[in-house]
Short mmCIF file of C-alpha atoms in Angstrom, two decimals:
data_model
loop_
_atom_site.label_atom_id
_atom_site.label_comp_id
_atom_site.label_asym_id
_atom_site.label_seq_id
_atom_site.Cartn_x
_atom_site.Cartn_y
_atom_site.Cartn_z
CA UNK A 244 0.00 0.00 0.00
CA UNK A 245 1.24 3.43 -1.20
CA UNK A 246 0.40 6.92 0.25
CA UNK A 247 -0.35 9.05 -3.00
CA UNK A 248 -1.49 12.73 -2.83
CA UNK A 249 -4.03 13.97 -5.44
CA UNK A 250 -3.66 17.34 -5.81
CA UNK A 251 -6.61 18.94 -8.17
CA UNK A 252 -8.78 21.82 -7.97
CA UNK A 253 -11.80 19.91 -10.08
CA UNK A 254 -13.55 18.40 -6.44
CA UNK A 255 -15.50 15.44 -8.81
CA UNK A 256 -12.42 14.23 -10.65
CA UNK A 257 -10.17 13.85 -7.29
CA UNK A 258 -12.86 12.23 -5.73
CA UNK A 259 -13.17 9.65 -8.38
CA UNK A 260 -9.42 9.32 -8.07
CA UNK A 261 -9.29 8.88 -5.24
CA UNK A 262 -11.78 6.30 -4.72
CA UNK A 263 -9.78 4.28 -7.81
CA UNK A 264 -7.07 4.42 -5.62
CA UNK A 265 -8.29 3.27 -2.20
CA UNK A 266 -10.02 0.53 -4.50
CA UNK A 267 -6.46 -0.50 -5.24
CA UNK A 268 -5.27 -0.43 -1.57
CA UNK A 269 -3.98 2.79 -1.41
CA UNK A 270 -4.25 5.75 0.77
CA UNK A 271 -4.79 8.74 -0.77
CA UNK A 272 -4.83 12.21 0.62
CA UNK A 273 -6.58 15.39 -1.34
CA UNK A 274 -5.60 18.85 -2.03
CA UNK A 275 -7.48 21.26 -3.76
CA UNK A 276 -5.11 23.98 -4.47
CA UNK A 277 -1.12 24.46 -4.27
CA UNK A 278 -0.42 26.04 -0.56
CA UNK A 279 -2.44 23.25 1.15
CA UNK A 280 -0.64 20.30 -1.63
CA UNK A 281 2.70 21.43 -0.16
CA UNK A 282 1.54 21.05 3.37
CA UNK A 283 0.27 18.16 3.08
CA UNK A 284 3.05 16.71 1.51
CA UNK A 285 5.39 17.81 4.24
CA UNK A 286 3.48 16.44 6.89
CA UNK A 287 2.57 12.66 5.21
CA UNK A 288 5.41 12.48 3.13
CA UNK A 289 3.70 10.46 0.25
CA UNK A 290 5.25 8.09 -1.95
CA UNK A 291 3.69 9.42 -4.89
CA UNK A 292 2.17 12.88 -6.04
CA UNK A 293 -0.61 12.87 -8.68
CA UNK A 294 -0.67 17.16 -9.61
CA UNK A 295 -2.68 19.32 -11.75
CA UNK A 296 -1.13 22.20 -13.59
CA UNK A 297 -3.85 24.65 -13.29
CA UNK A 298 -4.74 25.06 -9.45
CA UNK A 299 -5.55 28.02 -7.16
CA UNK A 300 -3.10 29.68 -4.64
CA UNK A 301 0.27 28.30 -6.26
CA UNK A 302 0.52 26.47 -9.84
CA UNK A 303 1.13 23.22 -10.12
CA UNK A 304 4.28 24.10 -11.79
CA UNK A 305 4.90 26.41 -8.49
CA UNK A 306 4.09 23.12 -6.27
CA UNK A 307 6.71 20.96 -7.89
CA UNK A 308 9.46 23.22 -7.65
CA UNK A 309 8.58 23.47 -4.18
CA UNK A 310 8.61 20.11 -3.62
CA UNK A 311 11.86 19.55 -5.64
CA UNK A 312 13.57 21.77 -3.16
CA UNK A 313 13.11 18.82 -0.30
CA UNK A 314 11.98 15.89 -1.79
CA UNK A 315 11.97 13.50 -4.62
CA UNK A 316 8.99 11.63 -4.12
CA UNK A 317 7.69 10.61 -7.89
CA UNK A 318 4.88 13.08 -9.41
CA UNK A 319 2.82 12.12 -12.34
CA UNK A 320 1.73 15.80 -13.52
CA UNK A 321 -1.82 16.17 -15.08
CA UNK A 322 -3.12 19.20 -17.59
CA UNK A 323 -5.33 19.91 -20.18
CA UNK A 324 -2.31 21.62 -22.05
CA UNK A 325 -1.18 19.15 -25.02
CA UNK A 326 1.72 21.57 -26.19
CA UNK A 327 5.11 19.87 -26.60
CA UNK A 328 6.97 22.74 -25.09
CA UNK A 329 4.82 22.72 -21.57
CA UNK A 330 5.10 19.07 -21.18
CA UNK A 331 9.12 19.24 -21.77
CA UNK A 332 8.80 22.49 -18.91
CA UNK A 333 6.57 20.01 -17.02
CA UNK A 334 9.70 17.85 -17.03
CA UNK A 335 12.33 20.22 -16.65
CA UNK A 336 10.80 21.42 -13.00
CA UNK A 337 10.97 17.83 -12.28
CA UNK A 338 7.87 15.95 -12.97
CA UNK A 339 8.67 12.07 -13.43
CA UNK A 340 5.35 11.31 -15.65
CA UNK A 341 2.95 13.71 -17.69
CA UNK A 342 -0.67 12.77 -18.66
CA UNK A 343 -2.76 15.22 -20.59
CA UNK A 344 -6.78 15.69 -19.90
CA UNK A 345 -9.04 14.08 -20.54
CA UNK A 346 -7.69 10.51 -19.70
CA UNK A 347 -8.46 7.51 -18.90
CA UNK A 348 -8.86 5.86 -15.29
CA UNK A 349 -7.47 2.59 -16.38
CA UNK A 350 -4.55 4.78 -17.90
CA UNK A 351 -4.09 7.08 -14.83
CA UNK A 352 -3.78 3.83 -12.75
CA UNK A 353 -1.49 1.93 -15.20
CA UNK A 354 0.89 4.98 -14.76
CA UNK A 355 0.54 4.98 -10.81
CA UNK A 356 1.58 0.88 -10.88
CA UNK A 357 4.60 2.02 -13.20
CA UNK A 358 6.03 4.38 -11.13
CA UNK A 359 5.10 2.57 -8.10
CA UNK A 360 6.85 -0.30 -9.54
CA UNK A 361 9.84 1.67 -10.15
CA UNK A 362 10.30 2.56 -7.04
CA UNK A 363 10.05 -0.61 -5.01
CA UNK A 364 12.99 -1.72 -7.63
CA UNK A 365 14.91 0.95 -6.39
CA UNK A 366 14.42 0.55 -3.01
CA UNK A 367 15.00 -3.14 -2.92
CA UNK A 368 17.92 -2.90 -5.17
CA UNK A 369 19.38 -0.21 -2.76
CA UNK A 370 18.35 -2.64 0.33
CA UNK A 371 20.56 -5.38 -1.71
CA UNK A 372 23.73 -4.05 -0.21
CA UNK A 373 24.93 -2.25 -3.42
CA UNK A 374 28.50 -1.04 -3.00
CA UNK A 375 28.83 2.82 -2.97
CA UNK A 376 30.51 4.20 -6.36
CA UNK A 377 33.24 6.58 -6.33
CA UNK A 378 34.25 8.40 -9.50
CA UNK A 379 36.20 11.17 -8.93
CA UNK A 380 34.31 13.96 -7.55
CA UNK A 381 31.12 11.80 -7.92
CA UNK A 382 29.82 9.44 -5.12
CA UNK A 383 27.09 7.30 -5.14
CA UNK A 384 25.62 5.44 -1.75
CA UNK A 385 22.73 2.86 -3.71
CA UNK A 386 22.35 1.81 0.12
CA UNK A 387 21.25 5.55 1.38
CA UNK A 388 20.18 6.83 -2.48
CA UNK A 389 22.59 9.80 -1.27
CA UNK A 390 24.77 11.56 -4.28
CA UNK A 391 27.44 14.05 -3.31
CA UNK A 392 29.84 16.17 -6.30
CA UNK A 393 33.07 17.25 -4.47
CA UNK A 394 31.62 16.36 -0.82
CA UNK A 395 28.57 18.52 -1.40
CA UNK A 396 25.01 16.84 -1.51
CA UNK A 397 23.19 16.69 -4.59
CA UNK A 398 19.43 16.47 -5.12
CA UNK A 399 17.71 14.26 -7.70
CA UNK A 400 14.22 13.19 -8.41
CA UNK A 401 13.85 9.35 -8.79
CA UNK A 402 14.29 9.12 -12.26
CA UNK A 403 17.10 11.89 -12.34
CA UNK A 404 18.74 9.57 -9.36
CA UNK A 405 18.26 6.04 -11.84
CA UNK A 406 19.72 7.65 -14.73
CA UNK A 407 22.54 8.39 -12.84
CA UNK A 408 22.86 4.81 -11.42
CA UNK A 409 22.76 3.11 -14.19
CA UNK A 410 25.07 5.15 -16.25
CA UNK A 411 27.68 5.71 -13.36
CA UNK A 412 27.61 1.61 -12.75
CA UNK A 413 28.57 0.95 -16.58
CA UNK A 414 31.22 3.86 -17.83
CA UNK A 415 32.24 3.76 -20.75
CA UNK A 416 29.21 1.71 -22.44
CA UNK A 417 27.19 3.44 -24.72
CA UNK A 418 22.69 3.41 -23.64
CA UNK A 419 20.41 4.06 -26.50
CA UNK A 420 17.34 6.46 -25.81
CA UNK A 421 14.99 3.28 -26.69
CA UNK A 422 17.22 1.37 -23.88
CA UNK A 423 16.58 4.05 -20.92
CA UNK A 424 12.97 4.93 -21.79
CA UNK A 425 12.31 0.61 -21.26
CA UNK A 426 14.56 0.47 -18.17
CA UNK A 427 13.89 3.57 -16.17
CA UNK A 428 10.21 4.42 -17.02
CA UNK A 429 9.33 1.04 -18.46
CA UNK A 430 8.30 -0.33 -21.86
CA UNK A 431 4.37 1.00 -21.68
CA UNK A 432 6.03 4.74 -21.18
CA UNK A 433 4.85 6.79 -24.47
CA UNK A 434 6.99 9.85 -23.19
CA UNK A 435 9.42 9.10 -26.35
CA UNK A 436 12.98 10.14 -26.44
CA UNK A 437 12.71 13.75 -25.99
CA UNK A 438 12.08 12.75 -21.93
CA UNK A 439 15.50 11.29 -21.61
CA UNK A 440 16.85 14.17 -23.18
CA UNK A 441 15.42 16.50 -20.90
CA UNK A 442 16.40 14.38 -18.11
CA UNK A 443 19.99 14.48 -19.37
CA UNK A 444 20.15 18.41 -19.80
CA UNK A 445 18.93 18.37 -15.74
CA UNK A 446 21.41 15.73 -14.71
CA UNK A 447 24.41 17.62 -15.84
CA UNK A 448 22.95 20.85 -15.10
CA UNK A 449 22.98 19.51 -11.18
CA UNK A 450 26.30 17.92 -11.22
CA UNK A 451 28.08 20.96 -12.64
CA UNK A 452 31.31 19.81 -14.08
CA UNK A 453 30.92 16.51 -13.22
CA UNK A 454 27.43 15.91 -15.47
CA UNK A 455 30.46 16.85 -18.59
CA UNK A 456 31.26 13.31 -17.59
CA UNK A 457 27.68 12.40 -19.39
CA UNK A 458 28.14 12.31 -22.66
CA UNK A 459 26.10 12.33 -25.91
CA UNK A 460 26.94 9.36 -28.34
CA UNK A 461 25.34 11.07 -31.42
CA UNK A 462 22.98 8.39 -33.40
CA UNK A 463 22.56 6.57 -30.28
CA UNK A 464 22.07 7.88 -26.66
CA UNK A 465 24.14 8.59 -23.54
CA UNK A 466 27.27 7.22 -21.80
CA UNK A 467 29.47 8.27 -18.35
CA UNK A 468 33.23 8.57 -19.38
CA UNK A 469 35.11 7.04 -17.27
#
């Protein structure tokens, strides 16, 4: 069972939401506008955050800054904006999924088991006893999910964080786009390449000279020199 926060200013739609996920086992907490989504999520510290764009108070793109400044909890972002440019900004403040309105439940809840998913392989895989990585200036604890550049800590969302992994535990080898959307948002994601891209651009942009390390293998994807 999962804690997930539905954050949506349309009172019919979170209720049905809601009662899809509670249906499912889950408990699931409701905000109707962006001040009262952020205290929320302070105080219950959910494991996943399902937000609107358009809410009263603070914007939902306002709410997940704010909760990218302490937290990295996954958030599937919802809007009735279908514009290629606002879902790639929707993903640049740090959402980890993006679903346009209207959708489907049976969609919505498809995307909640992925990310779910992913993040019980992450936790389990950290709770395996992974060594730490040290490259350099770069150090990864798998056990703790911690990342530090030079010493100094660095924050990630989740799929920021798996990027990261996966790269940093295979330098040298070459990932295709098609590779990283199937192992870090799974093969039913229909983001398409331009999400690992954006990804990318974050990930070096918040490991300063150490993201140079992430290169771009032109034709194919991504690799960490080692």
């Amino acid at each position: 069972m999962a804690t997930i926060l539905i954050v949506e200013d349309e009172h019919e739609l979170a209720a049905l939401v809601r009662r899809q996920l509670e249906g499912e086992g889950h408990a699931a907490l409701v905000a109707h506008d962006g001040p009262t989504a952020l205290i929320i999520a302070a105080q219950a510290a959910p494991d996943l955050v399902i937000l609107d764009w358009m809410l009263p108070g603070l914007d939902g793109l306002t709410v997940m800054r704010r909760l990218r400044e302490r937290s990295t909890v996954p958030v599937l972002m919802l809007t009735a904006r279908d514009d290629e440019a606002d879902r790639v900004l929707g993903l640049e403040v740090g959402a980890d999924d993006y679903m346009t309105k209207p959708f489907s439940l049976r969609e919505l809840m498809a995307r909640v088991r992925a990310m779910l998913r992913r993040v019980e392989l992450l936790t389990r895989q950290a709770g395996d006893g992974a060594a730490p990585l040290a490259l350099g200036q770069l150090h990864l604890d798998p056990l703790a999910r911690r990342v530090e550049v030079g010493g100094a800590p660095v924050e990630l969302t989740v799929k920021e964080y798996e990027l990261l992994l996966l790269l940093a535990r295979h330098p040298g080898r070459s990932f295709s786009r098609a590779y990283l959307l199937d192992h870090i948002w799974g093969a039913d994601y229909e983001g398409g390449d331009r999400t690992v891209d954006t990804h990318i651009v974050r990930l070096r942009r918040k490991l300063g000279e150490v993201g140079e390390r992430i290169s771009t293998v032109w034709g194919v994807g991504y690799r960490f020199e080692g």
